[in-house]
Amino acid sequence: MKVPFVDLSRQFKPLLSEIKTVHADIIDRCAFINGPEVKTFEKEMAAWIDLTETCGVANGTHALALTLQSLGVGPGDEVITVPNTAFPTSESIGMCGAEVVFVDIAPGTFSIDPQAVEAAVTPKTKAILPVHLYGIPADMDALMAIAERHNIPLVEDTAQAMGAKYKGKRVGSIGRAGCFSFFPSKNLGTFGDGGAMASNDQELVSQVRMLANHGRYDKFTHQAIGTNSRLDTLKAAQLSICLKALDEWNQDRRRAADLYSELLAPFAEITCPKVPEGCEPIWHLYVIRHQQRDDLRQYLQEQGIQTGLHYPKPLHLQPAYAYLGLGKGSFPETESATQEILSLPMFPFITEAEIKTVVDAISTFLKEKR
Ligand SMILES: Cc1ncc(COP(=O)(O)O)c(C=O)c1O
């Protein structure tokens, strides 16, 4: 049996006729930019995440960059984040003209080490940017305590974690702002690129909205040099429909993750992802660790099982950051994780038979290696 890494059609198919109906209506009205569906989605998302306001933007990268910029982050400032994340996390910092300060992940986790954050704070630190990687919440109590003690805003990179909970609260609603991506394969995905930021700080949200719309609050007055980063009406309407299904989709990912963890538990050579206490991950990705990751990946590929790597090259070793002079060995936890991680097939409605096929293939590989 072939197992795809992701099969978006299974989640979209049951909703397609409803989506096509609203899309036909928007096309009839030619309400492509700033149609009423955008406001409606922003309100629904705010209620869903339990914050007062959200602002839709063109993608998750802009959600981060415009939020940081609206917090006053700019040239000469520093923002602390991890090298164990997708490039856009740190890219957003550079887009504001600020400098990224990388710190390692905590041992045994995939998320930022609060102790390393504390040690990296300087008078230039203008924001802390933890990532809820793979949909597993970062250590928010410890991080919020540092942010509050130093009076530095904390922005949550929630691109991979829409719906995950930390001590009962949805992530993205704990820090000063949460930034989301609606890239098609994200837990709430759209038909193309999309993103949003969310906050209880209405001033901050309205600043992001202004910057995302060419720096204007009203049609003919430009307050600042902004950009064009709006969420399209067609996408907002589709996101409203899909938001209603998101809890069910996330629940189904939990079922799949639980089954993987149960079936993989007997294999000592495989490290399954841990669920931190008080957290409800939403398993955007189910990522195992294995010392011969590349061989295992190759073997699964030969069996028709697609896997992913998120992410094989730590950001401090990317050519774009060569100027920082951070060589190999700078962040040992991140560097060892990036060599061992393997993302297994994970998506809503992946079948039990597909998961068992993946685990059987891993089991055969391990037996052949012994
Ligand atoms: C952790 C993380 N941050 C930010 C982003 C940026 O989102 P987008 O692709 O919508 O710009 C992504 C998605 O690639 C991501 O995975």
Coordinates of N, CA and C in Angstrom, one line a residue, residues 171-317:
V171 N -3.1 28.1 22.0 CA -1.9 28.8 21.7 C -2.1 29.9 20.7
G172 N -1.4 30.9 20.8 CA -1.6 32.1 19.9 C -2.4 33.1 20.7
S173 N -3.0 32.7 21.8 CA -3.8 33.7 22.6 C -3.2 34.0 23.9
I174 N -1.9 33.5 24.1 CA -1.3 33.6 25.4 C -0.3 34.8 25.5
G175 N 0.5 35.0 24.4 CA 1.4 36.1 24.4 C 0.7 37.4 23.9
R176 N 1.6 38.4 23.6 CA 1.0 39.7 23.2 C 0.2 39.5 21.9
A177 N 0.7 38.6 21.0 CA 0.0 38.3 19.7 C 0.3 36.9 19.3
G178 N -0.5 36.3 18.5 CA -0.3 35.0 17.9 C -0.3 35.2 16.4
C179 N 0.6 34.5 15.6 CA 0.6 34.6 14.2 C 0.4 33.3 13.5
F180 N -0.5 33.3 12.6 CA -1.0 32.0 12.0 C -0.7 32.0 10.5
S181 N -0.6 30.8 10.0 CA -0.4 30.6 8.5 C -1.6 29.7 8.0
F182 N -2.1 30.1 6.9 CA -3.1 29.2 6.2 C -2.6 28.6 5.0
F183 N -1.3 28.4 4.9 CA -0.7 27.6 3.8 C -1.5 26.3 3.7
P184 N -1.7 25.8 2.4 CA -2.7 24.8 2.2 C -2.6 23.5 3.1
S185 N -1.3 23.1 3.5 CA -1.2 21.9 4.3 C -1.2 22.2 5.8
K186 N -1.4 23.5 6.2 CA -1.5 23.8 7.6 C -2.8 23.2 8.2
N187 N -2.9 23.2 9.5 CA -4.1 22.5 10.0 C -5.4 23.2 9.6
L188 N -5.3 24.5 9.5 CA -6.4 25.3 8.8 C -5.7 25.9 7.6
G189 N -6.0 25.3 6.4 CA -5.3 25.7 5.2 C -6.3 26.3 4.2
T190 N -5.7 27.2 3.4 CA -6.6 27.8 2.3 C -6.1 27.3 0.9
F191 N -6.8 27.8 -0.1 CA -6.5 27.4 -1.4 C -5.4 28.4 -2.0
G192 N -4.3 28.3 -1.4 CA -3.2 29.2 -1.8 C -2.5 29.7 -0.5
D193 N -2.0 30.9 -0.5 CA -1.4 31.4 0.7 C -2.4 32.3 1.5
G194 N -2.2 32.3 2.8 CA -3.0 33.1 3.7 C -2.4 33.1 5.1
G195 N -2.8 34.1 5.9 CA -2.3 34.2 7.2 C -3.2 35.1 8.1
A196 N -2.9 35.2 9.4 CA -3.6 36.1 10.2 C -2.8 36.3 11.5
M197 N -3.0 37.4 12.2 CA -2.5 37.6 13.5 C -3.7 37.9 14.4
A198 N -3.5 37.6 15.7 CA -4.6 37.7 16.7 C -4.0 38.3 17.9
S199 N -4.8 39.1 18.6 CA -4.4 39.7 19.8 C -5.6 40.4 20.5
N200 N -5.4 40.6 21.9 CA -6.4 41.4 22.6 C -6.0 42.9 22.5
D201 N -4.9 43.2 22.0 CA -4.4 44.6 21.9 C -4.9 45.2 20.6
Q202 N -6.0 45.9 20.7 CA -6.7 46.4 19.5 C -5.9 47.4 18.8
E203 N -5.1 48.2 19.5 CA -4.2 49.1 18.9 C -3.2 48.4 17.9
L204 N -2.7 47.3 18.5 CA -1.7 46.5 17.7 C -2.3 45.9 16.4
V205 N -3.5 45.4 16.6 CA -4.2 44.8 15.4 C -4.5 45.9 14.4
S206 N -4.9 47.0 14.9 CA -5.2 48.1 13.9 C -4.0 48.6 13.2
Q207 N -2.9 48.6 13.9 CA -1.6 48.9 13.3 C -1.2 47.9 12.2
V208 N -1.4 46.7 12.5 CA -1.1 45.6 11.5 C -2.0 45.8 10.3
R209 N -3.2 46.0 10.5 CA -4.2 46.2 9.4 C -3.8 47.4 8.6
M210 N -3.4 48.4 9.2 CA -3.0 49.6 8.5 C -1.8 49.3 7.6
L211 N -0.7 48.7 8.2 CA 0.5 48.4 7.4 C 0.2 47.4 6.3
A212 N -0.8 46.5 6.5 CA -1.1 45.4 5.5 C -1.9 46.0 4.3
N213 N -2.4 47.2 4.5 CA -3.2 47.8 3.5 C -2.6 49.2 3.0
H214 N -1.3 49.0 2.6 CA -0.5 50.2 2.1 C -0.4 51.4 3.1
G215 N -0.4 51.0 4.4 CA -0.2 52.0 5.4 C -1.3 53.0 5.5
R216 N -2.6 52.6 5.3 CA -3.7 53.5 5.4 C -4.8 53.0 6.3
Y217 N -5.4 54.0 7.0 CA -6.6 53.6 7.7 C -7.9 54.0 6.9
D218 N -7.7 55.0 6.0 CA -8.8 55.3 5.1 C -8.3 55.4 3.7
K219 N -9.1 55.3 2.7 CA -8.7 55.1 1.3 C -7.6 56.0 0.8
F220 N -7.7 57.2 1.1 CA -6.8 58.2 0.4 C -5.7 58.7 1.3
T221 N -5.6 58.2 2.6 CA -4.5 58.8 3.4 C -3.6 57.7 3.9
H222 N -2.3 57.8 3.5 CA -1.3 56.8 3.8 C -0.4 57.3 5.0
Q223 N -0.6 56.6 6.1 CA 0.1 57.1 7.4 C 1.6 56.6 7.4
A224 N 1.8 55.5 6.7 CA 3.2 54.9 6.7 C 3.4 54.1 5.5
I225 N 4.7 53.8 5.3 CA 5.1 52.9 4.1 C 4.7 51.5 4.6
G226 N 3.7 51.0 4.1 CA 3.3 49.6 4.5 C 3.5 48.7 3.4
T227 N 2.6 47.8 3.1 CA 2.7 46.8 2.0 C 1.3 46.4 1.6
N228 N 1.3 45.5 0.6 CA 0.0 44.9 0.2 C 0.0 43.5 0.8
S229 N -0.8 43.3 1.8 CA -0.8 41.9 2.5 C -2.2 41.7 3.0
R230 N -3.2 41.6 2.1 CA -4.6 41.4 2.5 C -4.9 39.9 2.3
L231 N -5.9 39.4 3.2 CA -6.4 38.1 3.0 C -7.6 38.2 1.9
D232 N -7.5 37.4 0.8 CA -8.5 37.5 -0.2 C -9.9 37.1 0.2
T233 N -10.9 37.7 -0.3 CA -12.3 37.4 0.1 C -12.6 35.9 -0.2
L234 N -12.2 35.4 -1.3 CA -12.5 34.0 -1.7 C -11.9 33.1 -0.6
K235 N -10.7 33.4 -0.2 CA -10.0 32.6 0.8 C -10.7 32.7 2.2
A236 N -11.0 33.9 2.6 CA -11.7 34.1 3.9 C -13.0 33.3 3.9
A237 N -13.8 33.3 2.8 CA -15.1 32.6 2.8 C -14.8 31.1 3.0
Q238 N -13.8 30.6 2.3 CA -13.5 29.2 2.5 C -13.0 28.9 3.9
L239 N -12.2 29.8 4.4 CA -11.7 29.6 5.8 C -12.8 29.5 6.8
S240 N -13.8 30.4 6.6 CA -15.0 30.4 7.5 C -15.6 29.0 7.6
I241 N -15.8 28.4 6.4 CA -16.4 27.1 6.3 C -15.5 26.0 7.0
C242 N -14.2 26.1 6.7 CA -13.3 25.1 7.2 C -13.0 25.3 8.7
L243 N -13.1 26.5 9.2 CA -12.9 26.7 10.6 C -13.8 25.9 11.5
K244 N -15.1 25.7 10.9 CA -16.1 24.9 11.7 C -15.6 23.5 11.8
A245 N -14.8 23.0 10.8 CA -14.4 21.6 10.8 C -13.1 21.4 11.5
L246 N -12.4 22.5 11.9 CA -11.0 22.4 12.4 C -10.9 21.5 13.6
D247 N -11.8 21.7 14.6 CA -11.7 20.9 15.8 C -11.8 19.4 15.5
E248 N -12.7 19.1 14.6 CA -12.8 17.7 14.2 C -11.6 17.2 13.5
W249 N -11.0 18.0 12.6 CA -9.8 17.6 11.9 C -8.6 17.4 12.9
N250 N -8.5 18.3 13.9 CA -7.4 18.2 14.8 C -7.6 17.0 15.7
Q251 N -8.9 16.7 16.1 CA -9.2 15.5 16.9 C -8.8 14.3 16.1
D252 N -9.0 14.3 14.8 CA -8.6 13.1 14.0 C -7.1 13.0 13.9
R253 N -6.4 14.1 13.9 CA -4.9 14.0 13.9 C -4.4 13.4 15.3
R254 N -5.2 13.8 16.4 CA -4.8 13.2 17.7 C -5.0 11.7 17.7
R255 N -6.1 11.3 17.1 CA -6.3 9.8 17.0 C -5.1 9.2 16.3
A256 N -4.7 9.8 15.2 CA -3.6 9.2 14.4 C -2.3 9.2 15.2
A257 N -2.0 10.3 15.9 CA -0.8 10.5 16.7 C -0.8 9.4 17.8
D258 N -1.9 9.3 18.5 CA -2.0 8.3 19.6 C -1.7 6.9 19.0
L259 N -2.2 6.6 17.9 CA -2.0 5.2 17.3 C -0.5 5.1 16.9
Y260 N 0.1 6.1 16.3 CA 1.5 6.0 16.0 C 2.3 5.7 17.3
S261 N 2.0 6.6 18.3 CA 2.8 6.5 19.6 C 2.6 5.1 20.2
E262 N 1.4 4.5 20.2 CA 1.1 3.2 20.7 C 1.9 2.1 20.0
L263 N 1.8 2.2 18.6 CA 2.4 1.1 17.8 C 3.9 1.2 17.8
L264 N 4.5 2.4 17.9 CA 5.9 2.6 17.9 C 6.6 2.4 19.2
A265 N 5.8 2.4 20.3 CA 6.4 2.3 21.7 C 7.3 1.2 21.9
P266 N 7.1 0.0 21.3 CA 8.0 -1.1 21.5 C 9.4 -1.0 20.9
F267 N 9.6 0.0 20.0 CA 10.9 0.1 19.3 C 11.8 1.1 20.0
A268 N 12.8 0.6 20.7 CA 13.6 1.4 21.5 C 14.4 2.4 20.7
E269 N 14.7 2.0 19.4 CA 15.5 2.8 18.5 C 14.8 4.1 18.0
I270 N 13.5 4.1 18.2 CA 12.7 5.2 17.7 C 12.3 6.1 18.9
T271 N 12.5 7.4 18.8 CA 12.0 8.3 19.8 C 10.8 9.0 19.3
C272 N 9.7 8.7 20.0 CA 8.4 9.4 19.6 C 8.3 10.8 20.2
P273 N 7.5 11.6 19.6 CA 7.4 13.0 20.2 C 6.7 13.0 21.5
K274 N 7.2 13.8 22.5 CA 6.6 13.8 23.8 C 5.6 14.9 23.9
V275 N 4.5 14.6 24.7 CA 3.5 15.6 25.0 C 3.9 16.3 26.3
P276 N 4.2 17.6 26.3 CA 4.6 18.2 27.6 C 3.3 18.3 28.5
E277 N 3.6 18.3 29.8 CA 2.4 18.3 30.7 C 1.5 19.5 30.5
G278 N 0.2 19.2 30.6 CA -0.8 20.3 30.4 C -1.0 20.7 29.0
C279 N -0.4 20.0 28.0 CA -0.5 20.5 26.6 C -1.4 19.5 25.8
E280 N -2.1 20.1 24.9 CA -2.9 19.3 23.9 C -2.3 19.7 22.5
P281 N -1.4 18.9 22.0 CA -0.9 19.3 20.6 C -1.9 19.0 19.6
I282 N -1.7 19.5 18.4 CA -2.6 19.2 17.3 C -1.9 18.6 16.1
W283 N -0.7 18.1 16.4 CA 0.0 17.2 15.4 C -0.1 17.7 14.0
H284 N 0.4 19.0 13.8 CA 0.5 19.4 12.4 C 1.5 18.4 11.7
L285 N 2.5 18.0 12.5 CA 3.4 17.0 12.0 C 3.7 16.0 13.1
Y286 N 3.8 14.7 12.7 CA 4.2 13.7 13.7 C 5.6 13.3 13.4
V287 N 6.6 13.8 14.3 CA 8.0 13.7 14.0 C 8.7 12.8 15.0
I288 N 9.3 11.7 14.4 CA 10.0 10.8 15.3 C 11.5 11.1 15.1
R289 N 12.3 10.5 16.0 CA 13.8 10.6 15.9 C 14.4 9.2 15.8
H290 N 15.4 9.1 14.8 CA 16.1 7.9 14.7 C 17.5 8.2 14.2
Q291 N 18.5 7.4 14.7 CA 19.9 7.8 14.5 C 20.3 7.5 13.0
Q292 N 19.6 6.5 12.3 CA 19.9 6.4 10.9 C 18.7 6.9 10.1
R293 N 18.4 8.1 10.3 CA 17.2 8.7 9.7 C 17.2 8.7 8.2
D294 N 18.4 8.9 7.6 CA 18.4 9.0 6.1 C 18.2 7.6 5.5
D295 N 18.7 6.6 6.1 CA 18.5 5.2 5.7 C 17.1 4.8 5.8
L296 N 16.5 5.1 7.0 CA 15.1 4.8 7.3 C 14.2 5.5 6.2
R297 N 14.5 6.8 6.0 CA 13.7 7.5 5.0 C 13.7 6.9 3.6
Q298 N 14.9 6.5 3.2 CA 15.2 5.9 1.9 C 14.4 4.6 1.8
Y299 N 14.4 3.8 2.9 CA 13.7 2.5 2.9 C 12.2 2.7 2.8
L300 N 11.7 3.7 3.6 CA 10.2 3.9 3.5 C 9.8 4.4 2.1
Q301 N 10.7 5.2 1.5 CA 10.4 5.7 0.2 C 10.3 4.5 -0.8
E302 N 11.2 3.6 -0.6 CA 11.2 2.4 -1.5 C 9.9 1.6 -1.3
Q303 N 9.3 1.7 -0.1 CA 8.1 0.9 0.1 C 6.9 1.7 -0.3
G304 N 7.1 2.9 -0.8 CA 5.9 3.7 -1.3 C 5.4 4.6 -0.2
I305 N 6.2 4.8 0.9 CA 5.7 5.6 2.0 C 6.4 7.0 2.0
Q306 N 5.7 8.0 1.8 CA 6.3 9.4 1.8 C 6.5 9.9 3.2
T307 N 7.7 10.5 3.3 CA 7.9 11.2 4.6 C 8.4 12.6 4.4
G308 N 8.6 13.4 5.4 CA 9.1 14.8 5.2 C 10.3 15.0 6.2
L309 N 11.0 16.2 6.0 CA 12.0 16.6 6.9 C 11.7 18.0 7.3
H310 N 11.5 18.3 8.6 CA 11.1 19.6 9.1 C 11.9 19.9 10.3
Y311 N 13.1 20.4 10.2 CA 13.8 20.9 9.0 C 15.2 20.4 9.1
P312 N 15.8 19.9 7.9 CA 17.1 19.2 8.0 C 18.3 20.1 8.2
K313 N 18.2 21.4 7.9 CA 19.3 22.3 8.1 C 19.0 23.4 9.1
P314 N 19.6 23.5 10.2 CA 19.3 24.5 11.2 C 19.5 25.9 10.6
L315 N 18.7 26.8 11.1 CA 18.8 28.1 10.4 C 20.1 28.8 10.6
H316 N 20.8 28.6 11.7 CA 22.1 29.3 11.9 C 23.1 28.8 10.9
L317 N 22.9 27.7 10.3 CA 23.8 27.1 9.3 C 23.4 27.4 7.9

